[in-house]
Coordinates of C-alpha atoms and ligand atoms in Angstrom, one line a residue:
M293 CA -0.3 -0.3 0.1
E294 CA 1.8 3.3 -1.3
K295 CA 0.5 4.5 2.5
N296 CA 2.8 2.3 4.0
R297 CA 5.5 3.1 1.7
L298 CA 7.9 4.6 4.6
L299 CA 7.1 2.3 7.4
N300 CA 7.5 -0.3 4.5
E301 CA 11.1 1.0 4.2
L302 CA 11.9 1.0 8.4
G303 CA 11.1 -2.7 7.6
L304 CA 7.8 -3.1 8.7
S305 CA 4.8 -5.4 7.4
D306 CA 1.5 -4.1 5.9
R307 CA 0.1 -7.6 8.2
V308 CA 2.0 -5.5 11.5
I309 CA 1.2 -2.1 10.1
E310 CA -2.8 -2.6 10.3
Y311 CA -2.7 -5.0 13.5
G312 CA -1.2 -1.7 15.5
E313 CA -3.7 0.3 13.6
S314 CA -6.4 -1.7 15.2
V315 CA -4.9 -1.9 18.0
L316 CA -5.1 2.5 18.1
G317 CA -8.6 2.9 17.5
K318 CA -9.3 1.6 21.7
L319 CA -7.5 3.8 22.8
E320 CA -8.9 7.1 22.3
K321 CA -10.2 7.7 25.4
R322 CA -7.2 6.5 27.4
F323 CA -4.8 8.6 25.8
K324 CA -6.8 12.1 25.9
E325 CA -6.6 11.3 29.9
I326 CA -3.2 11.0 29.8
D327 CA -3.3 14.2 27.8
E328 CA -5.6 16.0 30.5
I329 CA -2.9 15.2 33.6
A330 CA -0.4 16.2 30.9
E331 CA -1.7 19.7 31.3
R332 CA -2.2 19.9 34.2
N333 CA 1.0 18.8 34.8
Q334 CA 3.1 21.2 32.6
A335 CA 1.0 23.9 34.4
K336 CA 2.4 22.9 37.7
V337 CA 6.3 22.9 36.1
L338 CA 4.6 26.3 34.4
L339 CA 4.2 27.8 37.9
A340 CA 7.0 26.6 39.6
M341 CA 9.6 28.6 36.3
S342 CA 7.4 32.0 36.4
K343 CA 7.2 31.7 39.9
N344 CA 11.0 31.7 41.1
R345 CA 12.0 34.0 37.9
V346 CA 13.6 31.5 35.4
S347 CA 15.3 33.8 33.5
A348 CA 18.8 33.7 31.0
A349 CA 20.6 34.1 34.0
C350 CA 20.1 30.5 36.0
F351 CA 21.6 28.6 32.1
S352 CA 24.8 30.3 32.3
G353 CA 27.6 27.7 33.2
T354 CA 30.3 27.8 36.5
T355 CA 33.0 25.9 36.8
G356 CA 35.2 25.5 40.1
Y357 CA 33.1 26.0 43.4
G358 CA 30.6 26.8 41.9
Y359 CA 29.9 29.7 44.8
D360 CA 26.8 31.1 44.4
D361 CA 25.4 29.0 41.2
L362 CA 21.7 31.1 40.3
G363 CA 21.1 28.5 38.1
R364 CA 21.8 25.6 40.3
D365 CA 19.8 27.0 42.7
T366 CA 16.7 28.2 40.9
L367 CA 16.7 24.9 39.0
E368 CA 16.5 23.4 42.9
K369 CA 13.1 26.1 43.8
V370 CA 11.9 25.2 41.0
Y371 CA 12.0 21.0 41.4
A372 CA 10.7 22.0 44.9
D373 CA 8.1 23.8 44.3
T374 CA 6.3 21.5 41.3
F375 CA 7.1 18.8 44.1
H376 CA 5.6 20.8 47.0
T377 CA 8.7 20.2 49.4
E378 CA 10.5 22.8 51.7
A379 CA 13.7 21.9 49.7
A380 CA 15.3 19.5 46.8
L381 CA 18.8 18.5 45.6
V382 CA 19.2 18.4 41.6
R383 CA 22.4 18.7 40.5
P384 CA 24.2 17.5 37.5
Q385 CA 27.4 15.6 40.7
I386 CA 24.4 13.1 41.6
T387 CA 25.4 10.6 38.5
C388 CA 22.5 7.8 39.0
G389 CA 18.9 7.0 40.4
T390 CA 21.2 4.4 42.7
H391 CA 23.6 7.1 43.1
A392 CA 20.3 9.7 44.3
L393 CA 18.8 6.7 46.6
A394 CA 22.5 5.5 48.0
T395 CA 22.5 9.7 49.2
A396 CA 19.1 10.2 50.5
L397 CA 19.2 6.3 52.6
S398 CA 22.8 6.8 54.2
A399 CA 22.7 10.6 54.7
N400 CA 19.2 9.9 56.6
L401 CA 20.5 6.5 58.6
K402 CA 23.2 6.5 61.1
P403 CA 24.6 3.4 62.7
G404 CA 22.0 1.3 64.8
D405 CA 19.7 2.6 63.2
E406 CA 17.5 0.0 61.2
L407 CA 16.2 0.4 57.3
L408 CA 12.6 -1.3 56.7
S409 CA 11.5 -1.1 53.2
I410 CA 7.7 -2.7 53.2
N411 CA 7.2 -3.8 49.3
G412 CA 9.6 -6.3 49.1
A413 CA 13.1 -6.5 48.0
P414 CA 14.4 -3.3 46.6
Y415 CA 15.0 -2.8 42.9
D416 CA 18.4 -4.9 41.9
T417 CA 21.1 -1.9 42.1
L418 CA 20.3 -0.9 45.9
Q419 CA 21.0 -4.5 47.1
E420 CA 24.3 -3.1 47.5
V421 CA 24.2 -0.5 48.7
I422 CA 22.1 -1.3 52.0
G423 CA 25.0 -5.0 51.7
I424 CA 22.8 -7.5 51.0
R425 CA 24.7 -8.1 49.2
P426 CA 28.0 -7.5 50.5
S427 CA 29.8 -4.4 49.2
P428 CA 32.3 -2.0 50.2
C429 CA 30.3 1.5 52.3
S430 CA 27.2 -0.6 52.1
L431 CA 24.6 0.4 55.2
A432 CA 25.5 -2.8 56.3
E433 CA 28.6 -2.1 56.7
L434 CA 28.2 1.4 57.8
G435 CA 26.1 -0.8 61.0
V436 CA 22.6 -0.2 59.5
R437 CA 20.1 -2.7 59.8
Y438 CA 17.9 -4.2 57.3
S439 CA 14.8 -5.5 57.2
Q440 CA 12.1 -6.4 54.5
V441 CA 8.0 -7.1 54.5
D442 CA 7.0 -8.6 51.3
L443 CA 3.7 -7.6 49.6
N444 CA 0.5 -9.6 50.0
E445 CA -0.5 -12.5 47.6
E446 CA -2.4 -9.3 45.6
G447 CA 1.3 -7.2 45.5
R448 CA -0.7 -4.4 48.1
F449 CA 1.5 -3.7 51.2
D450 CA 0.9 -6.2 54.2
F451 CA -0.1 -4.2 56.7
K452 CA -0.1 -6.2 59.8
A453 CA 3.2 -7.3 58.8
I454 CA 4.5 -3.9 58.5
E455 CA 3.6 -2.9 61.8
K456 CA 5.1 -5.9 63.0
A457 CA 8.6 -5.0 61.5
I458 CA 8.7 -2.3 63.1
T459 CA 11.0 -1.8 65.5
K460 CA 12.0 0.7 68.2
D461 CA 15.6 1.5 65.9
T462 CA 13.9 1.6 62.9
A463 CA 14.3 5.5 61.5
L464 CA 13.7 4.9 57.5
V465 CA 11.1 3.6 55.8
A466 CA 11.7 2.5 52.1
I467 CA 9.2 2.8 49.6
Q468 CA 9.4 1.3 45.5
R469 CA 7.0 3.2 43.4
S470 CA 6.9 1.4 40.1
K471 CA 7.4 -2.4 39.8
G472 CA 11.3 -2.7 38.9
Y473 CA 12.5 -6.0 37.6
S474 CA 9.8 -7.7 39.2
M475 CA 5.6 -8.6 37.7
R476 CA 3.9 -7.2 40.7
P477 CA 1.7 -4.0 40.0
S478 CA 3.7 -0.7 40.4
F479 CA 1.9 1.6 43.1
S480 CA -1.1 4.2 42.7
V481 CA 0.5 7.7 44.9
A482 CA -3.1 7.6 46.7
E483 CA -1.9 4.0 47.9
I484 CA 1.3 5.2 49.0
G485 CA 0.1 7.7 51.0
E486 CA -2.4 5.1 52.3
A487 CA 0.9 3.4 53.7
I488 CA 3.0 6.9 54.3
A489 CA -0.3 7.8 56.8
F490 CA 0.5 3.8 58.3
V491 CA 3.3 3.7 59.6
K492 CA 3.4 6.9 60.5
K493 CA 0.8 6.5 63.1
V494 CA 3.0 3.7 63.7
K495 CA 5.9 5.1 64.7
P496 CA 5.5 9.0 64.9
G497 CA 9.3 10.4 63.4
L498 CA 9.7 8.2 61.5
K499 CA 11.3 8.8 57.8
V500 CA 9.5 7.8 54.7
M501 CA 11.7 7.4 51.6
V502 CA 10.2 6.9 48.1
D503 CA 12.5 5.6 45.1
N504 CA 10.3 8.2 42.0
C505 CA 12.4 6.1 39.5
Y506 CA 9.9 6.3 36.9
G507 CA 6.6 7.6 38.5
E508 CA 6.8 11.1 37.9
F509 CA 4.0 13.0 36.3
T510 CA 2.4 10.5 35.9
E511 CA -0.5 11.2 37.5
L512 CA -1.3 14.7 39.3
I513 CA 0.0 14.6 42.5
E514 CA 3.4 12.7 43.8
P515 CA 4.4 10.9 47.0
S516 CA 5.7 14.1 48.1
D517 CA 2.0 15.5 48.4
V518 CA 0.8 12.2 50.8
G519 CA 3.0 12.6 52.9
A520 CA 6.7 11.1 52.1
D521 CA 10.0 13.1 53.7
M522 CA 11.8 12.6 49.6
I523 CA 11.0 11.5 46.9
V524 CA 13.9 10.5 44.6
G525 CA 15.2 9.8 41.2
S526 CA 16.7 9.7 38.5
L527 CA 17.5 12.4 35.7
I528 CA 17.7 10.2 32.9
K529 CA 14.7 9.4 33.2
N530 CA 10.6 11.2 33.3
P531 CA 11.6 14.7 34.9
G532 CA 14.7 14.5 32.7
G533 CA 12.9 14.7 29.5
G534 CA 14.8 12.8 27.6
L535 CA 17.4 16.9 27.6
A536 CA 19.1 16.0 31.1
P537 CA 22.2 14.9 30.2
T538 CA 22.7 12.9 33.5
G539 CA 21.6 13.8 37.1
G540 CA 19.6 13.1 39.9
Y541 CA 16.7 14.6 42.9
I542 CA 16.0 14.4 45.5
C543 CA 13.0 16.7 46.9
G544 CA 11.9 16.4 50.3
T545 CA 11.6 18.1 53.9
K546 CA 15.0 20.8 54.8
E547 CA 15.7 18.6 57.2
C548 CA 16.0 14.9 54.9
V549 CA 17.8 17.0 52.0
E550 CA 20.3 19.1 54.4
R551 CA 21.9 16.3 55.2
C552 CA 21.8 14.9 51.7
A553 CA 23.8 18.0 50.6
Y554 CA 26.5 17.0 53.3
R555 CA 26.3 13.0 52.3
L556 CA 26.4 14.5 47.9
S557 CA 29.5 16.8 48.6
A558 CA 31.2 17.0 52.3
P559 CA 30.1 18.4 55.7
G560 CA 30.3 21.6 56.1
L561 CA 30.6 22.5 52.7
G562 CA 26.6 20.9 52.0
R563 CA 25.1 22.7 49.2
E564 CA 26.9 25.6 49.1
V565 CA 29.0 23.7 46.7
G566 CA 28.8 21.5 42.9
A567 CA 29.1 23.6 40.2
N568 CA 26.7 23.8 37.2
L569 CA 29.1 22.9 34.6
G570 CA 27.4 24.3 31.5
I571 CA 24.3 22.2 31.1
I572 CA 22.1 23.3 33.3
D573 CA 19.6 24.6 30.8
R574 CA 19.1 20.9 29.3
L575 CA 18.1 20.3 32.9
Y576 CA 15.8 23.4 32.5
Q577 CA 14.6 22.6 29.3
G578 CA 13.8 18.7 29.9
F579 CA 11.6 19.5 33.5
F580 CA 10.0 21.3 31.3
L581 CA 9.9 19.0 28.4
A582 CA 8.8 15.9 31.3
P583 CA 5.3 16.1 31.8
T584 CA 4.2 15.8 27.8
V585 CA 7.5 13.1 27.4
T586 CA 6.0 11.6 30.5
A587 CA 2.8 11.0 28.5
A588 CA 4.1 9.6 25.0
A589 CA 6.2 7.5 27.2
E590 CA 2.8 6.4 28.9
K591 CA 1.3 6.0 25.9
G592 CA 3.8 3.9 24.1
A593 CA 3.0 1.5 26.8
I594 CA -0.4 0.8 26.4
F595 CA -0.1 1.1 22.8
A596 CA 2.9 -2.1 23.9
A597 CA -0.4 -4.1 26.1
E598 CA -2.9 -3.6 23.9
L599 CA -0.8 -4.8 21.1
Y600 CA 1.1 -8.2 22.9
E601 CA -1.8 -9.2 25.4
P602 CA -4.5 -10.3 22.4
L603 CA -1.2 -12.4 21.1
G604 CA -1.5 -14.4 24.7
Y605 CA 1.7 -12.7 26.0
K606 CA 1.0 -11.7 30.0
C607 CA 1.3 -8.0 30.5
V608 CA 2.1 -6.6 34.2
P609 CA 0.5 -3.6 34.1
K610 CA -2.5 -5.3 32.1
A611 CA -3.4 -3.4 28.7
S612 CA -6.9 -2.5 30.5
E613 CA -5.4 -1.2 34.5
T614 CA -4.6 2.5 35.1
R615 CA -0.9 3.6 35.4
H616 CA 1.6 4.5 37.9
D617 CA 4.4 4.9 35.9
I618 CA 5.9 4.4 32.1
I619 CA 7.4 0.8 32.5
Q620 CA 5.7 -1.9 30.7
S621 CA 6.6 -5.5 31.3
I622 CA 5.8 -8.2 29.0
E623 CA 6.4 -11.6 29.5
L624 CA 7.7 -13.6 26.4
G625 CA 9.3 -16.7 27.9
S626 CA 11.6 -17.3 26.3
E627 CA 15.3 -15.9 26.1
E628 CA 15.1 -16.6 22.0
A629 CA 11.9 -14.2 23.2
M630 CA 13.4 -11.3 24.9
I631 CA 16.1 -11.2 22.3
A632 CA 14.2 -10.6 19.3
F633 CA 12.0 -7.7 20.8
C634 CA 15.1 -5.7 22.1
K635 CA 16.3 -6.6 19.3
G636 CA 13.5 -4.7 17.6
I637 CA 13.1 -1.9 19.3
Q638 CA 16.9 -1.9 18.6
L639 CA 15.7 -1.5 14.9
A640 CA 13.8 1.3 15.1
A641 CA 16.4 3.9 17.4
P642 CA 18.1 6.9 15.8
V643 CA 21.2 6.0 17.3
D644 CA 23.0 2.4 17.1
S645 CA 20.0 1.2 15.1
Y646 CA 22.4 -1.4 13.8
V647 CA 24.2 -3.3 16.4
T648 CA 22.1 -6.4 17.8
P649 CA 21.5 -6.4 21.6
L650 CA 22.8 -9.8 23.4
P651 CA 22.9 -10.3 27.2
W652 CA 25.5 -9.1 29.8
D653 CA 26.9 -9.4 33.5
M654 CA 25.9 -5.3 34.5
P655 CA 27.5 -3.4 36.7
G656 CA 24.7 -3.9 40.5
Y657 CA 22.9 -6.8 38.7
D658 CA 22.6 -10.4 39.8
D659 CA 21.2 -12.4 36.4
K660 CA 22.7 -11.4 32.5
V661 CA 20.9 -8.5 31.5
I662 CA 19.6 -7.4 27.8
M663 CA 19.4 -4.1 27.3
A664 CA 18.2 -2.1 23.2
A665 CA 18.7 1.5 23.7
G666 CA 19.5 3.4 21.1
A667 CA 19.9 7.0 22.7
F668 CA 21.2 9.8 22.3
I669 CA 22.4 10.0 25.8
Q670 CA 23.3 6.9 26.8
G671 CA 21.3 4.3 29.3
A672 CA 18.4 7.3 29.0
S673 CA 15.6 5.1 29.7
I674 CA 13.0 8.0 28.8
E675 CA 14.1 7.5 25.9
L676 CA 12.5 4.4 24.2
S677 CA 14.2 1.4 26.4
A678 CA 13.7 -1.8 26.5
D679 CA 15.4 -4.2 28.8
G680 CA 15.7 -7.0 31.2
P681 CA 17.1 -9.7 33.1
I682 CA 17.6 -12.9 31.5
R683 CA 15.8 -15.1 34.2
K684 CA 12.2 -16.7 34.6
P685 CA 9.9 -15.6 33.4
Y686 CA 12.1 -14.1 30.9
A687 CA 10.3 -10.8 31.6
V688 CA 11.0 -7.7 29.1
Y689 CA 10.1 -4.0 30.3
F690 CA 10.1 -1.7 27.8
Q691 CA 9.8 2.4 28.3
G692 CA 10.0 5.7 27.1
G693 CA 9.9 7.3 23.5
L694 CA 10.5 10.8 23.8
T695 CA 7.9 11.3 21.0
W696 CA 4.8 8.8 20.7
A697 CA 5.6 8.1 17.0
H698 CA 8.1 6.5 17.9
A699 CA 6.8 5.1 20.7
K700 CA 4.7 3.5 18.6
L701 CA 7.0 2.4 15.8
G702 CA 9.5 1.1 18.0
I703 CA 6.9 -1.4 19.4
L704 CA 5.2 -2.3 16.0
M705 CA 9.1 -3.5 14.9
S706 CA 10.0 -5.3 18.0
L707 CA 6.4 -7.5 16.9
E708 CA 8.1 -7.7 13.5
T709 CA 11.5 -8.9 14.7
M710 CA 9.6 -11.5 16.8
I711 CA 7.0 -12.6 13.7
S712 CA 10.1 -12.7 11.7
R713 CA 12.2 -15.2 13.3
G714 CA 9.4 -17.3 13.8
L715 CA 8.0 -16.4 17.5
V716 CA 4.4 -15.0 17.0
K717 CA 1.8 -15.6 14.3
L718 CA -0.6 -12.9 13.5
Ligands
PLP143 C1 16.2 2.6 37.4 C2 15.6 2.4 38.6 C3 16.8 2.6 39.7 C4 18.2 2.6 39.7 O1 18.4 4.3 38.5 P1 19.8 4.5 38.3 O2 19.6 5.2 37.6 O3 19.4 2.7 37.0 O4 20.9 4.4 39.0 C5 16.1 2.1 40.7 N1 14.8 2.3 41.4 C6 13.8 2.0 40.6 C7 13.0 2.1 40.8 C8 14.4 2.4 39.1 O5 13.4 2.4 38.2

């Protein structure tokens, strides 16, 4: 068909294109809802930017100590106002999400304290941070104990068990909003709020940190609106909007965030040092784009579920379920299928489209991991990407897409590749 010519050139068959169109027909209402949330969140960011008088002077690069860095200090106020917190630490010196989380934890836990995770095992890379898997400089090495309460059979918080697990030493409760590499559902902000209220009732004064990775801007409120003392995330995911070249954030109470600043730089220095290195304009512009980029990624996730579910693959969340993050996991059932899926995503990438992703041993992860990522920013998973550990149930975690059009094309290419390798029939 003539109208498919360009898509055919990309490698898509008429069959797959038509199947994609038939799926799209069902999504109009959901996409409209997503656009509405994006609009409200866009307003939130705009309000924070105008309130803090963002100007061209904020975009100047600084070097050395970075004393009186207007761009850095104003950006931190913009984040704090957008997420309704007293303070924020938003910096390129925070190298990634894991670093931001490690900073938040180690700054707010002291020897003898207990850290409690109430959603079962935390994200893979935090296992070494905590010392579940031994590592130099882990919290365990510093004398911070760790315990966890698994989720109940429905994948929800087990309040009875949580109450029992809170001891006189429990100082900080950690909650992970998105599912990470597990097949549980992600939590809504309302559910997180319920858990925060519960643990604070059991033990007033307890701090709560929410790993907010992948959740930012998918709802109208954030965990900081429902009592979290700290929300933490990566700038190469949602809030960086695809433009931030590196960085992480911690937003929260003044008390918690200041401790994080002392841990990140040095006691006595705190937030006063940290040059912006000339990349701060991209952090502003990325944050400005973040609500709509997140919306594009979310549309991609829903489209993927609607596409794969009728073909017999288990999707989490299900196609019809509401979303609280941008991740779509699809149980593909075999290593072969994971490789084919990732190959398809890679074929549709703007960068490195010619490479073949293969499973490899990645630092911080127990199993081999496969990753498709043809991103402008290395490892940026707000850009169209797919990854997953090579272990049962061989689930691939799909996320990102700076534009909805790209997300759609990438997902169609994944299906095309699975079909061409005889793994799926339409
Ligand atoms: C990505 C992610 C992290 C770690 O972030 P990195 O930037 O990869 O270090 C932590 N927790 C969750 C839930 C994540 O999705």
